PDB file of C-alpha atoms and ligand atoms in Angstrom:
ATOM      1  CA  UNK A   1      70.825 -58.845 -67.251  1.00 86.00           C
ATOM      2  CA  UNK A   2      72.537 -56.772 -69.735  1.00 93.00           C
ATOM      3  CA  UNK A   3      76.219 -54.826 -68.780  1.00 93.00           C
ATOM      4  CA  UNK A   4      74.671 -51.430 -68.299  1.00 96.00           C
ATOM      5  CA  UNK A   5      71.659 -53.109 -66.094  1.00 96.00           C
ATOM      6  CA  UNK A   6      74.393 -54.789 -64.491  1.00 97.00           C
ATOM      7  CA  UNK A   7      76.333 -51.221 -64.145  1.00 97.00           C
ATOM      8  CA  UNK A   8      73.358 -49.595 -63.301  1.00 96.00           C
ATOM      9  CA  UNK A   9      72.248 -52.146 -60.189  1.00 97.00           C
ATOM     10  CA  UNK A  10      75.802 -51.765 -58.672  1.00 97.00           C
ATOM     11  CA  UNK A  11      75.796 -47.777 -58.672  1.00 95.00           C
ATOM     12  CA  UNK A  12      72.206 -48.459 -56.571  1.00 96.00           C
ATOM     13  CA  UNK A  13      74.019 -50.666 -54.279  1.00 97.00           C
ATOM     14  CA  UNK A  14      76.569 -48.139 -54.021  1.00 96.00           C
ATOM     15  CA  UNK A  15      79.208 -50.190 -54.576  1.00 96.00           C
ATOM     16  CA  UNK A  16      82.035 -48.059 -56.180  1.00 91.00           C
ATOM     17  CA  UNK A  17      84.670 -50.799 -56.072  1.00 96.00           C
ATOM     18  CA  UNK A  18      82.013 -52.592 -57.961  1.00 97.00           C
ATOM     19  CA  UNK A  19      81.462 -49.459 -59.898  1.00 97.00           C
ATOM     20  CA  UNK A  20      85.123 -49.103 -60.965  1.00 96.00           C
ATOM     21  CA  UNK A  21      85.790 -52.440 -62.459  1.00 97.00           C
ATOM     22  CA  UNK A  22      82.352 -53.000 -64.279  1.00 97.00           C
ATOM     23  CA  UNK A  23      82.574 -49.415 -66.234  1.00 97.00           C
ATOM     24  CA  UNK A  24      86.714 -50.546 -66.895  1.00 97.00           C
ATOM     25  CA  UNK A  25      85.508 -53.789 -68.116  1.00 97.00           C
ATOM     26  CA  UNK A  26      82.875 -52.082 -70.686  1.00 97.00           C
ATOM     27  CA  UNK A  27      85.429 -49.624 -71.805  1.00 96.00           C
ATOM     28  CA  UNK A  28      87.687 -52.271 -72.383  1.00 96.00           C
ATOM     29  CA  UNK A  29      84.832 -53.984 -74.186  1.00 96.00           C
ATOM     30  CA  UNK A  30      84.466 -50.678 -76.474  1.00 94.00           C
ATOM     31  CA  UNK A  31      81.392 -49.678 -75.484  1.00 94.00           C
ATOM     32  CA  UNK A  32      80.172 -46.311 -76.617  1.00 89.00           C
ATOM     33  CA  UNK A  33      81.194 -44.006 -73.513  1.00 87.00           C
ATOM     34  CA  UNK A  34      77.687 -42.066 -73.616  1.00 82.00           C
ATOM     35  CA  UNK A  35      75.583 -45.336 -73.620  1.00 89.00           C
ATOM     36  CA  UNK A  36      78.409 -46.331 -70.334  1.00 92.00           C
ATOM     37  CA  UNK A  37      76.562 -42.670 -68.762  1.00 86.00           C
ATOM     38  CA  UNK A  38      73.492 -42.703 -69.653  1.00 81.00           C
ATOM     39  CA  UNK A  39      71.919 -46.160 -69.592  1.00 90.00           C
ATOM     40  CA  UNK A  40      74.659 -47.518 -67.107  1.00 93.00           C
ATOM     41  CA  UNK A  41      75.734 -44.592 -64.612  1.00 90.00           C
ATOM     42  CA  UNK A  42      72.723 -42.418 -64.715  1.00 84.00           C
ATOM     43  CA  UNK A  43      70.225 -44.957 -65.206  1.00 89.00           C
ATOM     44  CA  UNK A  44      71.205 -46.174 -61.644  1.00 92.00           C
ATOM     45  CA  UNK A  45      71.291 -43.010 -59.998  1.00 88.00           C
ATOM     46  CA  UNK A  46      67.518 -42.522 -61.581  1.00 85.00           C
ATOM     47  CA  UNK A  47      66.117 -45.274 -59.779  1.00 92.00           C
ATOM     48  CA  UNK A  48      68.147 -43.886 -55.945  1.00 91.00           C
ATOM     49  CA  UNK A  49      66.405 -40.701 -57.060  1.00 85.00           C
ATOM     50  CA  UNK A  50      62.701 -42.170 -57.196  1.00 89.00           C
ATOM     51  CA  UNK A  51      63.681 -44.597 -53.943  1.00 94.00           C
ATOM     52  CA  UNK A  52      64.989 -41.652 -51.770  1.00 90.00           C
ATOM     53  CA  UNK A  53      61.770 -39.361 -52.750  1.00 86.00           C
ATOM     54  CA  UNK A  54      59.655 -42.307 -52.186  1.00 93.00           C
ATOM     55  CA  UNK A  55      61.508 -42.361 -49.195  1.00 93.00           C
ATOM     56  CA  UNK A  56      62.831 -46.529 -49.577  1.00 95.00           C
ATOM     57  CA  UNK A  57      66.074 -45.193 -49.559  1.00 94.00           C
ATOM     58  CA  UNK A  58      68.244 -43.015 -46.661  1.00 93.00           C
ATOM     59  CA  UNK A  59      70.721 -40.102 -47.090  1.00 90.00           C
ATOM     60  CA  UNK A  60      73.686 -42.357 -46.165  1.00 92.00           C
ATOM     61  CA  UNK A  61      72.475 -44.552 -49.116  1.00 94.00           C
ATOM     62  CA  UNK A  62      71.950 -42.331 -51.816  1.00 91.00           C
ATOM     63  CA  UNK A  63      75.540 -40.476 -51.105  1.00 90.00           C
ATOM     64  CA  UNK A  64      77.071 -44.024 -51.392  1.00 93.00           C
ATOM     65  CA  UNK A  65      75.466 -44.344 -54.627  1.00 93.00           C
ATOM     66  CA  UNK A  66      76.451 -40.718 -55.782  1.00 88.00           C
ATOM     67  CA  UNK A  67      80.248 -41.424 -54.702  1.00 89.00           C
ATOM     68  CA  UNK A  68      80.039 -44.979 -57.039  1.00 92.00           C
ATOM     69  CA  UNK A  69      78.841 -42.728 -60.086  1.00 89.00           C
ATOM     70  CA  UNK A  70      80.944 -40.386 -59.870  1.00 85.00           C
ATOM     71  CA  UNK A  71      84.001 -42.974 -59.635  1.00 90.00           C
ATOM     72  CA  UNK A  72      82.114 -44.554 -63.240  1.00 91.00           C
ATOM     73  CA  UNK A  73      81.798 -41.150 -64.046  1.00 85.00           C
ATOM     74  CA  UNK A  74      85.749 -40.387 -63.519  1.00 86.00           C
ATOM     75  CA  UNK A  75      86.643 -43.023 -65.931  1.00 92.00           C
ATOM     76  CA  UNK A  76      84.487 -42.115 -68.636  1.00 88.00           C
ATOM     77  CA  UNK A  77      85.239 -38.681 -68.962  1.00 80.00           C
ATOM     78  CA  UNK A  78      88.846 -38.284 -70.389  1.00 83.00           C
ATOM     79  CA  UNK A  79      86.653 -40.674 -73.293  1.00 85.00           C
ATOM     80  CA  UNK A  80      84.589 -38.154 -74.723  1.00 75.00           C
ATOM     81  CA  UNK A  81      84.255 -34.481 -75.296  1.00 68.00           C
ATOM     82  CA  UNK A  82      82.259 -31.892 -74.349  1.00 59.00           C
ATOM     83  CA  UNK A  83      80.490 -31.710 -77.354  1.00 57.00           C
ATOM     84  CA  UNK A  84      79.478 -35.257 -76.851  1.00 63.00           C
ATOM     85  CA  UNK A  85      77.944 -34.798 -73.474  1.00 66.00           C
ATOM     86  CA  UNK A  86      75.491 -32.178 -73.437  1.00 69.00           C
ATOM     87  CA  UNK A  87      74.631 -30.710 -70.000  1.00 82.00           C
ATOM     88  CA  UNK A  88      71.039 -30.509 -68.597  1.00 88.00           C
ATOM     89  CA  UNK A  89      71.430 -27.157 -68.021  1.00 94.00           C
ATOM     90  CA  UNK A  90      73.252 -24.713 -65.561  1.00 97.00           C
ATOM     91  CA  UNK A  91      72.788 -24.227 -62.100  1.00 98.00           C
ATOM     92  CA  UNK A  92      74.188 -21.441 -59.061  1.00 98.00           C
ATOM     93  CA  UNK A  93      73.975 -23.079 -55.567  1.00 98.00           C
ATOM     94  CA  UNK A  94      74.324 -22.113 -52.382  1.00 98.00           C
ATOM     95  CA  UNK A  95      73.316 -21.674 -48.919  1.00 98.00           C
ATOM     96  CA  UNK A  96      72.332 -18.328 -48.456  1.00 98.00           C
ATOM     97  CA  UNK A  97      73.034 -15.855 -45.588  1.00 98.00           C
ATOM     98  CA  UNK A  98      74.222 -16.542 -41.435  1.00 98.00           C
ATOM     99  CA  UNK A  99      72.969 -20.262 -42.736  1.00 98.00           C
ATOM    100  CA  UNK A 100      75.613 -22.937 -42.296  1.00 96.00           C
ATOM    101  CA  UNK A 101      73.604 -26.243 -42.764  1.00 93.00           C
ATOM    102  CA  UNK A 102      74.719 -27.975 -45.929  1.00 89.00           C
ATOM    103  CA  UNK A 103      73.988 -31.424 -46.182  1.00 84.00           C
ATOM    104  CA  UNK A 104      70.844 -31.234 -47.854  1.00 86.00           C
ATOM    105  CA  UNK A 105      72.655 -28.688 -50.176  1.00 91.00           C
ATOM    106  CA  UNK A 106      74.886 -31.007 -50.939  1.00 86.00           C
ATOM    107  CA  UNK A 107      72.414 -34.170 -51.564  1.00 83.00           C
ATOM    108  CA  UNK A 108      70.219 -31.388 -53.966  1.00 90.00           C
ATOM    109  CA  UNK A 109      74.176 -31.196 -55.779  1.00 89.00           C
ATOM    110  CA  UNK A 110      74.825 -34.539 -56.368  1.00 82.00           C
ATOM    111  CA  UNK A 111      71.700 -35.776 -57.195  1.00 83.00           C
ATOM    112  CA  UNK A 112      71.786 -32.510 -60.046  1.00 88.00           C
ATOM    113  CA  UNK A 113      74.678 -33.535 -61.413  1.00 85.00           C
ATOM    114  CA  UNK A 114      73.935 -37.087 -61.529  1.00 79.00           C
ATOM    115  CA  UNK A 115      70.982 -36.233 -63.762  1.00 83.00           C
ATOM    116  CA  UNK A 116      73.481 -34.097 -66.098  1.00 86.00           C
ATOM    117  CA  UNK A 117      73.208 -31.041 -64.941  1.00 93.00           C
ATOM    118  CA  UNK A 118      76.336 -28.469 -64.498  1.00 94.00           C
ATOM    119  CA  UNK A 119      76.660 -27.180 -60.554  1.00 96.00           C
ATOM    120  CA  UNK A 120      78.593 -24.228 -59.524  1.00 97.00           C
ATOM    121  CA  UNK A 121      78.505 -24.404 -55.662  1.00 97.00           C
ATOM    122  CA  UNK A 122      79.412 -21.385 -54.110  1.00 98.00           C
ATOM    123  CA  UNK A 123      79.090 -22.883 -50.390  1.00 97.00           C
ATOM    124  CA  UNK A 124      77.446 -21.775 -47.419  1.00 98.00           C
ATOM    125  CA  UNK A 125      76.528 -18.312 -45.874  1.00 98.00           C
ATOM    126  CA  UNK A 126      76.266 -17.040 -49.051  1.00 98.00           C
ATOM    127  CA  UNK A 127      74.750 -13.358 -49.300  1.00 98.00           C
ATOM    128  CA  UNK A 128      72.347 -11.497 -52.189  1.00 98.00           C
ATOM    129  CA  UNK A 129      75.417 -10.092 -53.525  1.00 98.00           C
ATOM    130  CA  UNK A 130      77.730 -12.357 -53.670  1.00 98.00           C
ATOM    131  CA  UNK A 131      74.393 -14.366 -56.019  1.00 98.00           C
ATOM    132  CA  UNK A 132      74.097 -11.850 -58.057  1.00 98.00           C
ATOM    133  CA  UNK A 133      77.840 -11.517 -58.765  1.00 98.00           C
ATOM    134  CA  UNK A 134      77.458 -15.595 -59.648  1.00 98.00           C
ATOM    135  CA  UNK A 135      75.085 -15.112 -61.811  1.00 98.00           C
ATOM    136  CA  UNK A 136      76.879 -12.613 -63.917  1.00 98.00           C
ATOM    137  CA  UNK A 137      79.962 -13.804 -63.873  1.00 98.00           C
ATOM    138  CA  UNK A 138      78.634 -18.071 -64.632  1.00 98.00           C
ATOM    139  CA  UNK A 139      75.420 -17.235 -66.256  1.00 97.00           C
ATOM    140  CA  UNK A 140      73.209 -20.046 -65.293  1.00 98.00           C
ATOM    141  CA  UNK A 141      70.153 -21.125 -66.307  1.00 98.00           C
ATOM    142  CA  UNK A 142      68.937 -21.683 -62.844  1.00 98.00           C
ATOM    143  CA  UNK A 143      69.563 -20.279 -58.885  1.00 98.00           C
ATOM    144  CA  UNK A 144      69.303 -23.109 -56.051  1.00 98.00           C
ATOM    145  CA  UNK A 145      68.822 -20.910 -52.844  1.00 98.00           C
ATOM    146  CA  UNK A 146      68.842 -24.013 -49.858  1.00 98.00           C
ATOM    147  CA  UNK A 147      68.002 -22.394 -45.658  1.00 98.00           C
ATOM    148  CA  UNK A 148      67.282 -24.554 -42.717  1.00 97.00           C
ATOM    149  CA  UNK A 149      66.585 -21.524 -40.630  1.00 98.00           C
ATOM    150  CA  UNK A 150      63.454 -19.825 -39.791  1.00 98.00           C
ATOM    151  CA  UNK A 151      65.878 -16.790 -39.176  1.00 97.00           C
ATOM    152  CA  UNK A 152      67.798 -16.971 -42.367  1.00 98.00           C
ATOM    153  CA  UNK A 153      65.145 -17.635 -45.009  1.00 98.00           C
ATOM    154  CA  UNK A 154      63.954 -14.189 -45.201  1.00 97.00           C
ATOM    155  CA  UNK A 155      67.686 -14.074 -47.488  1.00 98.00           C
ATOM    156  CA  UNK A 156      65.880 -15.471 -50.561  1.00 98.00           C
ATOM    157  CA  UNK A 157      63.598 -13.349 -51.045  1.00 98.00           C
ATOM    158  CA  UNK A 158      66.711 -10.629 -50.609  1.00 98.00           C
ATOM    159  CA  UNK A 159      68.434 -11.872 -52.907  1.00 98.00           C
ATOM    160  CA  UNK A 160      65.194 -11.840 -55.815  1.00 98.00           C
ATOM    161  CA  UNK A 161      65.009  -8.625 -54.897  1.00 98.00           C
ATOM    162  CA  UNK A 162      68.486  -7.854 -55.796  1.00 98.00           C
ATOM    163  CA  UNK A 163      68.174  -9.698 -58.460  1.00 98.00           C
ATOM    164  CA  UNK A 164      65.624  -7.741 -60.148  1.00 98.00           C
ATOM    165  CA  UNK A 165      67.482  -4.236 -58.777  1.00 98.00           C
ATOM    166  CA  UNK A 166      70.232  -5.441 -61.552  1.00 97.00           C
ATOM    167  CA  UNK A 167      67.767  -6.612 -64.014  1.00 98.00           C
ATOM    168  CA  UNK A 168      68.686 -10.142 -63.884  1.00 98.00           C
ATOM    169  CA  UNK A 169      65.661 -11.846 -62.846  1.00 97.00           C
ATOM    170  CA  UNK A 170      63.881 -12.351 -65.868  1.00 96.00           C
ATOM    171  CA  UNK A 171      67.436 -14.229 -66.661  1.00 96.00           C
ATOM    172  CA  UNK A 172      67.313 -16.647 -64.644  1.00 98.00           C
ATOM    173  CA  UNK A 173      64.788 -19.315 -62.374  1.00 98.00           C
ATOM    174  CA  UNK A 174      65.569 -19.136 -59.176  1.00 98.00           C
ATOM    175  CA  UNK A 175      64.315 -22.382 -56.637  1.00 98.00           C
ATOM    176  CA  UNK A 176      63.975 -23.083 -53.195  1.00 98.00           C
ATOM    177  CA  UNK A 177      64.421 -25.911 -50.289  1.00 98.00           C
ATOM    178  CA  UNK A 178      65.630 -26.728 -47.002  1.00 96.00           C
ATOM    179  CA  UNK A 179      63.631 -28.304 -43.940  1.00 94.00           C
ATOM    180  CA  UNK A 180      61.294 -24.961 -43.269  1.00 97.00           C
ATOM    181  CA  UNK A 181      60.805 -24.026 -46.890  1.00 98.00           C
ATOM    182  CA  UNK A 182      56.870 -24.398 -48.828  1.00 98.00           C
ATOM    183  CA  UNK A 183      55.355 -23.798 -51.371  1.00 98.00           C
ATOM    184  CA  UNK A 184      53.602 -21.054 -50.156  1.00 98.00           C
ATOM    185  CA  UNK A 185      56.831 -19.013 -48.847  1.00 98.00           C
ATOM    186  CA  UNK A 186      58.012 -19.409 -52.930  1.00 98.00           C
ATOM    187  CA  UNK A 187      55.026 -17.774 -54.085  1.00 98.00           C
ATOM    188  CA  UNK A 188      54.983 -15.550 -51.533  1.00 98.00           C
ATOM    189  CA  UNK A 189      58.913 -14.452 -52.158  1.00 98.00           C
ATOM    190  CA  UNK A 190      58.298 -14.403 -56.156  1.00 98.00           C
ATOM    191  CA  UNK A 191      59.900 -17.867 -56.502  1.00 98.00           C
ATOM    192  CA  UNK A 192      60.350 -19.966 -59.693  1.00 98.00           C
ATOM    193  CA  UNK A 193      59.880 -23.412 -57.424  1.00 97.00           C
ATOM    194  CA  UNK A 194      60.075 -25.244 -54.178  1.00 98.00           C
ATOM    195  CA  UNK A 195      61.108 -28.560 -53.456  1.00 96.00           C
ATOM    196  CA  UNK A 196      61.075 -30.563 -50.242  1.00 93.00           C
ATOM    197  CA  UNK A 197      63.751 -32.953 -51.579  1.00 88.00           C
ATOM    198  CA  UNK A 198      66.889 -33.586 -53.447  1.00 87.00           C
ATOM    199  CA  UNK A 199      64.787 -35.989 -56.203  1.00 83.00           C
ATOM    200  CA  UNK A 200      62.569 -33.424 -56.441  1.00 90.00           C
ATOM    201  CA  UNK A 201      64.654 -30.276 -56.623  1.00 93.00           C
ATOM    202  CA  UNK A 202      65.794 -32.251 -60.427  1.00 91.00           C
ATOM    203  CA  UNK A 203      62.317 -32.901 -61.720  1.00 92.00           C
ATOM    204  CA  UNK A 204      62.010 -28.935 -61.069  1.00 96.00           C
ATOM    205  CA  UNK A 205      64.717 -28.143 -62.543  1.00 96.00           C
ATOM    206  CA  UNK A 206      64.430 -29.435 -65.836  1.00 94.00           C
ATOM    207  CA  UNK A 207      60.700 -28.660 -65.029  1.00 95.00           C
ATOM    208  CA  UNK A 208      61.091 -24.936 -65.082  1.00 95.00           C
ATOM    209  CA  UNK A 209      63.971 -24.570 -68.117  1.00 94.00           C
ATOM    210  CA  UNK A 210      61.783 -27.198 -70.271  1.00 90.00           C
TER     211      UNK A 210
HETATM  212 CO1  B1M B 301      71.059 -26.983 -37.199  1.00 96.37          CO
HETATM  213  N1  B1M B 301      69.479 -26.326 -37.163  1.00 96.37           N
HETATM  214  N2  B1M B 301      71.869 -25.520 -35.955  1.00 96.37           N
HETATM  215  N3  B1M B 301      72.985 -27.887 -36.859  1.00 96.37           N
HETATM  216  N4  B1M B 301      69.993 -28.620 -37.827  1.00 96.37           N
HETATM  217  C1  B1M B 301      68.459 -27.499 -37.339  1.00 96.37           C
HETATM  218  C2  B1M B 301      68.053 -27.154 -38.842  1.00 96.37           C
HETATM  219  C3  B1M B 301      67.201 -27.532 -36.292  1.00 96.37           C
HETATM  220  C4  B1M B 301      65.814 -27.685 -37.280  1.00 96.37           C
HETATM  221  C5  B1M B 301      67.523 -27.691 -35.089  1.00 96.37           C
HETATM  222  C6  B1M B 301      66.138 -27.611 -33.779  1.00 96.37           C
HETATM  223  O1  B1M B 301      66.244 -26.827 -33.430  1.00 96.37           O
HETATM  224  N5  B1M B 301      65.819 -29.102 -34.262  1.00 96.37           N
HETATM  225  C7  B1M B 301      67.556 -25.372 -35.946  1.00 96.37           C
HETATM  226  C8  B1M B 301      66.662 -24.823 -36.569  1.00 96.37           C
HETATM  227  C9  B1M B 301      65.560 -24.449 -35.945  1.00 96.37           C
HETATM  228  C10 B1M B 301      64.736 -22.843 -36.753  1.00 96.37           C
HETATM  229  O2  B1M B 301      65.480 -22.276 -37.359  1.00 96.37           O
HETATM  230  N6  B1M B 301      63.144 -23.389 -37.078  1.00 96.37           N
HETATM  231  C11 B1M B 301      69.148 -25.715 -35.732  1.00 96.37           C
HETATM  232  C12 B1M B 301      69.697 -24.604 -35.187  1.00 96.37           C
HETATM  233  C13 B1M B 301      68.575 -23.765 -34.191  1.00 96.37           C
HETATM  234  C14 B1M B 301      70.901 -24.738 -35.418  1.00 96.37           C
HETATM  235  C15 B1M B 301      71.750 -23.564 -34.690  1.00 96.37           C
HETATM  236  C16 B1M B 301      71.290 -22.095 -34.707  1.00 96.37           C
HETATM  237  C17 B1M B 301      72.011 -23.949 -33.586  1.00 96.37           C
HETATM  238  C18 B1M B 301      73.056 -23.506 -32.443  1.00 96.37           C
HETATM  239  O3  B1M B 301      74.471 -23.021 -32.818  1.00 96.37           O
HETATM  240  N7  B1M B 301      72.279 -22.816 -31.214  1.00 96.37           N
HETATM  241  C19 B1M B 301      73.426 -23.503 -35.064  1.00 96.37           C
HETATM  242  C20 B1M B 301      73.057 -22.486 -37.153  1.00 96.37           C
HETATM  243  C21 B1M B 301      74.226 -22.297 -37.049  1.00 96.37           C
HETATM  244  C22 B1M B 301      74.237 -21.719 -38.355  1.00 96.37           C
HETATM  245  O4  B1M B 301      73.781 -22.491 -39.628  1.00 96.37           O
HETATM  246  N8  B1M B 301      74.277 -20.042 -38.908  1.00 96.37           N
HETATM  247  C23 B1M B 301      73.223 -24.468 -36.070  1.00 96.37           C
HETATM  248  C24 B1M B 301      73.794 -25.410 -36.669  1.00 96.37           C
HETATM  249  C25 B1M B 301      74.241 -26.850 -37.152  1.00 96.37           C
HETATM  250  C26 B1M B 301      75.370 -27.814 -37.288  1.00 96.37           C
HETATM  251  C27 B1M B 301      76.441 -26.905 -37.641  1.00 96.37           C
HETATM  252  C28 B1M B 301      75.347 -27.909 -35.644  1.00 96.37           C
HETATM  253  C29 B1M B 301      74.687 -28.919 -38.409  1.00 96.37           C
HETATM  254  C30 B1M B 301      74.688 -28.611 -40.058  1.00 96.37           C
HETATM  255  C31 B1M B 301      76.093 -29.238 -40.440  1.00 96.37           C
HETATM  256  C32 B1M B 301      76.158 -28.956 -41.787  1.00 96.37           C
HETATM  257  O5  B1M B 301      75.299 -28.933 -42.464  1.00 96.37           O
HETATM  258  N9  B1M B 301      77.602 -29.137 -42.529  1.00 96.37           N
HETATM  259  C33 B1M B 301      73.505 -29.097 -37.180  1.00 96.37           C
HETATM  260  C34 B1M B 301      72.382 -29.648 -38.180  1.00 96.37           C
HETATM  261  C35 B1M B 301      73.138 -31.120 -38.488  1.00 96.37           C
HETATM  262  C36 B1M B 301      71.089 -29.796 -37.873  1.00 96.37           C
HETATM  263  C37 B1M B 301      70.021 -30.816 -38.353  1.00 96.37           C
HETATM  264  C38 B1M B 301      69.794 -31.996 -37.273  1.00 96.37           C
HETATM  265  C39 B1M B 301      69.903 -31.770 -39.261  1.00 96.37           C
HETATM  266  C40 B1M B 301      69.681 -30.658 -40.613  1.00 96.37           C
HETATM  267  C41 B1M B 301      70.004 -31.613 -41.998  1.00 96.37           C
HETATM  268  O6  B1M B 301      71.488 -32.035 -42.602  1.00 96.37           O
HETATM  269  N10 B1M B 301      69.382 -32.442 -42.079  1.00 96.37           N
HETATM  270  C42 B1M B 301      68.697 -29.901 -38.128  1.00 96.37           C
HETATM  271  C43 B1M B 301      67.334 -30.778 -37.275  1.00 96.37           C
HETATM  272  C44 B1M B 301      67.042 -31.601 -38.667  1.00 96.37           C
HETATM  273  O7  B1M B 301      66.293 -30.982 -39.739  1.00 96.37           O
HETATM  274  N11 B1M B 301      66.233 -32.300 -38.110  1.00 96.37           N
HETATM  275  C45 B1M B 301      68.890 -28.727 -37.828  1.00 96.37           C
HETATM  276  C46 B1M B 301      69.496 -33.950 -43.203  1.00 96.37           C
HETATM  277  C47 B1M B 301      69.648 -32.972 -44.806  1.00 96.37           C
HETATM  278  C48 B1M B 301      69.236 -33.760 -45.558  1.00 96.37           C
HETATM  279  O8  B1M B 301      67.783 -32.499 -44.688  1.00 96.37           O
HETATM  280  O9  B1M B 301      69.058 -30.338 -45.066  1.00 96.37           O
HETATM  281  O10 B1M B 301      66.207 -30.700 -44.638  1.00 96.37           O
HETATM  282  P1  B1M B 301      67.647 -31.249 -44.847  1.00 96.37           P
HETATM  283  O11 B1M B 301      67.731 -30.914 -46.747  1.00 96.37           O
HETATM  284  C49 B1M B 301      67.197 -31.949 -47.651  1.00 96.37           C
HETATM  285  C50 B1M B 301      65.543 -31.077 -48.008  1.00 96.37           C
HETATM  286  O12 B1M B 301      65.282 -30.118 -47.224  1.00 96.37           O
HETATM  287  C51 B1M B 301      65.984 -30.345 -49.440  1.00 96.37           C
HETATM  288  O13 B1M B 301      66.675 -31.475 -49.792  1.00 96.37           O
HETATM  289  C52 B1M B 301      67.521 -31.979 -49.005  1.00 96.37           C
HETATM  290  C53 B1M B 301      67.654 -33.672 -48.985  1.00 96.37           C
HETATM  291  O14 B1M B 301      66.349 -34.396 -49.700  1.00 96.37           O
HETATM  292  N12 B1M B 301      66.213 -29.171 -49.886  1.00 96.37           N
HETATM  293  C54 B1M B 301      66.504 -29.023 -50.696  1.00 96.37           C
HETATM  294  C55 B1M B 301      67.395 -28.058 -49.131  1.00 96.37           C
HETATM  295  N13 B1M B 301      67.669 -27.511 -49.433  1.00 96.37           N
HETATM  296  C56 B1M B 301      67.101 -27.623 -50.489  1.00 96.37           C
HETATM  297  C57 B1M B 301      67.478 -26.991 -51.886  1.00 96.37           C
HETATM  298  C58 B1M B 301      66.930 -26.696 -52.973  1.00 96.37           C
HETATM  299  C59 B1M B 301      65.648 -27.869 -52.996  1.00 96.37           C
HETATM  300  C60 B1M B 301      65.726 -29.160 -51.653  1.00 96.37           C
HETATM  301  O15 B1M B 301      66.918 -26.014 -54.034  1.00 96.37           O
HETATM  302  C61 B1M B 301      67.391 -24.718 -54.628  1.00 96.37           C
END
């Protein structure tokens, strides 16, 4: 097994202590930091995404892997400049107004960061005006909204309407998710896509901005 394969496997195992020593070893031996990220850390997280989607890995394991990957990224980051590491895209994300559920959203954030996206996480209970303000401030390609309550999911429609009112709807893709959300609902409110889980959300984001 190569050093890269071994690092990927340690990420899959969620072993953040192991990731620290293996990443440091690879840095010390002069390997390219970008390759350490792409062929080791992210390669491992990609496998985690596929297994999670297939139901072969569960939320706590995914969180352990994401933490392990972040440990490695923190070691490698000082060695690279922003221009060396192109981002896959920028997304503003939040749980909608009136809704405090954020475990699933955090999982989406972790998966997307692992895939190289820059994420601005607004947190929970985010009203349409705050999403609009964040679009103006950060100029993301994507807005992601999460809702876990049937009583709050309509706030997604309100945010889309607010974006239209401000003339911003054409400048961002809107993706939505959360337990009560369906593809039919996404179509109904004019979102660009719906993802049932965090791994699919990452694939969807890649697709909508391709
Ligand atoms: Co609440 N809660 N809760 N809750 N809670 C549910 C959602 C509920 C289904 C439980 C039930 O009754 N069976 C129910 C909603 C009923 C409904 O509307 N149909 C409910 C209720 C009623 C409530 C309160 C109203 C209870 C009360 O106070 N009477 C209250 C509301 C508070 C509020 O938000 N204003 C409330 C409060 C809470 C806690 C604070 C105690 C806690 C949240 C803690 C937190 O998030 N920090 C909580 C929890 C934990 C749950 C359950 C048990 C678990 C939710 C969860 O984290 N799932 C939930 C029951 C259930 O779902 N089994 C329930 C794990 C998580 C990984 O999955 O969030 O679905 P999920 O995310 C997935 C996908 O949905 C998707 O990817 C994720 C990972 O694969 N996804 C996206 C999510 N966001 C996405 C965004 C995307 C794409 C994909 O793109 C942007």
